[in-house]
Amino acid sequence: MFEPLYVAKALLPDLDDLQPYLQQIWKTGTVSNNGPLHQTLERSLEEYLGVPCAMLFNNGTVALLVALKLMNLAQQSEVITTPLTFAATPHAISWNGLKPVFADIDPTTLTLDPASVEKAISPKTSAILAVHVYGSVCDVDGLQRVADRHGLRLIYDAAHVFGSTVNGLPIGAFGDASVFSFHATKLFNTMEGGAITSRNQADRDAIYYLRNFGIKNEEEVVEIGINGKMNEVQCAIGLLNLKMVVAERSVRAHLRRSYNEMLKGLPGIRTPYAQPGVLNSEQYYHLIVDPTEFGRTRDDLYVELKLKNVFARKYFHPICTDFGPYKGWPVHTTRETPYVEEVKSRVLCLPFHNGVLPQHVEEMSAVFWRETGRHLHPGDSLAHLERG
Ligand SMILES: *Cc1c(COP(=O)(O)O)cnc(C)c1O
């Protein structure tokens, strides 16, 4: 049996390439507070993400906190979000003294359904915090129409869609602001880190103050800010990792094709929907198990894969409305019952990174196909995964 295979693996630069950066940091003694590497990384990210304003943060959660703060929403007002996300999304709303309100997801993209969002709007609603999940992009036009119709701010949690585009437009340029996470599990990582992007250059100063205690100069504090700064060592790792993202994305795109091939024709398994016009970030590979058709449940698959040392993840199970603090909160939907309740017990993310090799895919294939006695043999379709 091979070594444990996890769902994510941190992309790391060559240590030899990091050394000159470390020497420079040690030589200058500038280790944080908007240092030279920090500024270079921000400019590089603006270029890479195609946005006029990208501001670095020490993690995605603090970036979410600040993005919400930036909107100046009325205290105790309601922010509509999805239950199918990481805990940080509703927590950032709550930490701002706001109330998360959960709407249902679209069955095809698994992102917020604009019709359900509209149904969840009350006189207290001030904003929508939508999440592009797994690599699926939200209905950006539909959500913007709802926001405009009701005078709401629209923020995106873009932790899963680094570098995605929609009909050629960069993902970070939609809504009033987008938030990225550069945590180790994300396609582009600085070990811990994040960013806010905006299409509005004018947000730069406001975000800058919110990120650094509101300090304008030695004499003036102009805002109730927080400490959201990224340090220079992380920026060095970011600059090096940014050069590796394209290659990693293409490895994952090949892996996506192998997985699609592996699962083709298997009844009861739905592979990820290829959204027209969307350049996929290749953050996650998620599948949906229909237990009646497939004959086994998502949890069966999870356990069977684990026995083979393949650690798939049930992202995002439990959903946010299953967590203690939000338990029993209603999910507003246009259906009889919220679709998200069905998906949470059916979704599974497979290991998705450059460490997934043909032998792994073969082992997984055997688990998926075991009832039918058929399974994929390493042939042409896997040849591209062979690396020297
Ligand atoms: C990773 C993640 C975050 C926040 O991440 P940090 O670990 O704080 O950088 C927020 N939302 C989603 C959907 C995520 O996957």
Coordinates of N, CA, C and O in Angstrom, one line a residue, residues 49 131-138 156-165 171-172 178-180 186-187 249 275 278-283:
L49 N -4.1 38.4 -11.3 CA -5.5 38.3 -11.2 C -6.3 39.3 -12.0 O -7.5 39.2 -12.1
V131 N -20.2 32.6 -2.2 CA -18.9 31.8 -2.2 C -18.8 31.0 -3.6 O -19.7 30.3 -3.9
H132 N -17.7 31.2 -4.3 CA -17.4 30.4 -5.4 C -16.9 29.1 -4.9 O -15.8 29.1 -4.3
V133 N -17.6 28.0 -5.0 CA -17.2 26.8 -4.2 C -16.6 25.7 -5.1 O -17.0 25.4 -6.2
Y134 N -15.5 25.1 -4.6 CA -14.7 24.0 -5.3 C -14.0 24.5 -6.6 O -13.1 23.7 -7.1
G135 N -14.4 25.6 -7.1 CA -13.9 26.0 -8.4 C -15.1 26.4 -9.3 O -14.9 27.0 -10.4
S136 N -16.3 26.0 -8.8 CA -17.5 26.5 -9.5 C -17.7 28.0 -9.2 O -17.6 28.4 -8.1
V137 N -18.1 28.7 -10.3 CA -18.3 30.1 -10.1 C -19.7 30.4 -9.9 O -20.6 29.8 -10.5
C138 N -20.0 31.4 -9.0 CA -21.4 31.8 -8.8 C -22.0 32.4 -10.0 O -21.3 32.8 -11.0
Y156 N -17.6 38.5 -2.6 CA -17.4 37.1 -2.9 C -16.3 36.6 -2.1 O -15.2 37.2 -1.9
D157 N -16.5 35.4 -1.5 CA -15.5 34.6 -1.0 C -14.9 33.8 -2.1 O -15.6 32.9 -2.7
A158 N -13.7 34.2 -2.6 CA -13.1 33.6 -3.8 C -11.9 32.6 -3.4 O -11.0 32.4 -4.2
A159 N -12.0 32.1 -2.2 CA -10.9 31.2 -1.7 C -10.6 30.0 -2.7 O -9.5 29.5 -2.7
H160 N -11.6 29.6 -3.4 CA -11.5 28.4 -4.3 C -11.2 28.7 -5.8 O -11.2 27.8 -6.6
V161 N -11.2 30.0 -6.1 CA -11.1 30.3 -7.5 C -10.0 31.2 -7.9 O -10.1 32.1 -8.8
F162 N -8.8 31.0 -7.4 CA -7.6 31.8 -7.7 C -7.3 31.7 -9.2 O -7.1 30.6 -9.8
G163 N -7.4 32.9 -9.9 CA -7.0 32.9 -11.3 C -8.1 32.5 -12.2 O -7.9 32.5 -13.4
S164 N -9.3 32.3 -11.7 CA -10.4 31.9 -12.6 C -10.9 33.1 -13.4 O -10.7 34.3 -13.0
T165 N -11.4 32.9 -14.6 CA -12.1 33.9 -15.4 C -13.5 33.5 -15.8 O -13.7 32.3 -15.9
I171 N -12.1 36.9 -12.1 CA -13.1 36.6 -11.1 C -13.0 37.6 -9.9 O -14.0 37.9 -9.3
G172 N -11.8 38.2 -9.7 CA -11.7 39.1 -8.6 C -12.3 40.5 -8.9 O -12.2 41.4 -8.1
S178 N -13.7 41.0 -3.5 CA -13.5 39.5 -3.5 C -12.4 39.2 -2.5 O -11.5 40.0 -2.3
V179 N -12.5 38.1 -1.8 CA -11.6 37.7 -0.8 C -10.9 36.3 -1.2 O -11.7 35.4 -1.5
F180 N -9.6 36.3 -1.2 CA -8.9 35.1 -1.5 C -8.2 34.5 -0.3 O -7.9 35.3 0.6
K186 N -4.7 25.8 -0.5 CA -5.2 26.4 -1.7 C -4.2 26.3 -2.8 O -3.0 26.2 -2.6
L187 N -4.7 26.5 -4.0 CA -3.9 26.3 -5.2 C -2.7 27.2 -5.1 O -1.5 26.8 -5.3
R249 N -1.6 24.1 -12.1 CA -3.0 24.1 -12.6 C -3.1 23.1 -13.8 O -4.1 22.4 -13.9
Q275 N -18.4 24.5 -16.4 CA -19.2 25.7 -16.6 C -18.8 26.4 -17.9 O -17.6 26.6 -18.1
V278 N -16.1 29.5 -18.3 CA -15.3 29.6 -17.1 C -13.9 28.9 -17.2 O -13.9 27.8 -17.6
L279 N -12.9 29.7 -16.9 CA -11.6 29.0 -16.7 C -11.5 28.5 -15.3 O -11.5 29.3 -14.3
N280 N -11.4 27.2 -15.2 CA -11.5 26.6 -13.8 C -10.2 26.8 -13.1 O -9.1 26.7 -13.6
S281 N -10.3 27.1 -11.8 CA -9.1 27.3 -10.9 C -8.4 26.0 -10.6 O -7.3 26.0 -10.1
E282 N -9.1 24.9 -10.8 CA -8.6 23.5 -10.4 C -8.2 23.5 -8.9 O -7.2 23.0 -8.5
Q283 N -9.1 24.0 -8.1 CA -8.9 24.0 -6.6 C -9.3 22.6 -6.1 O -8.5 22.0 -5.4

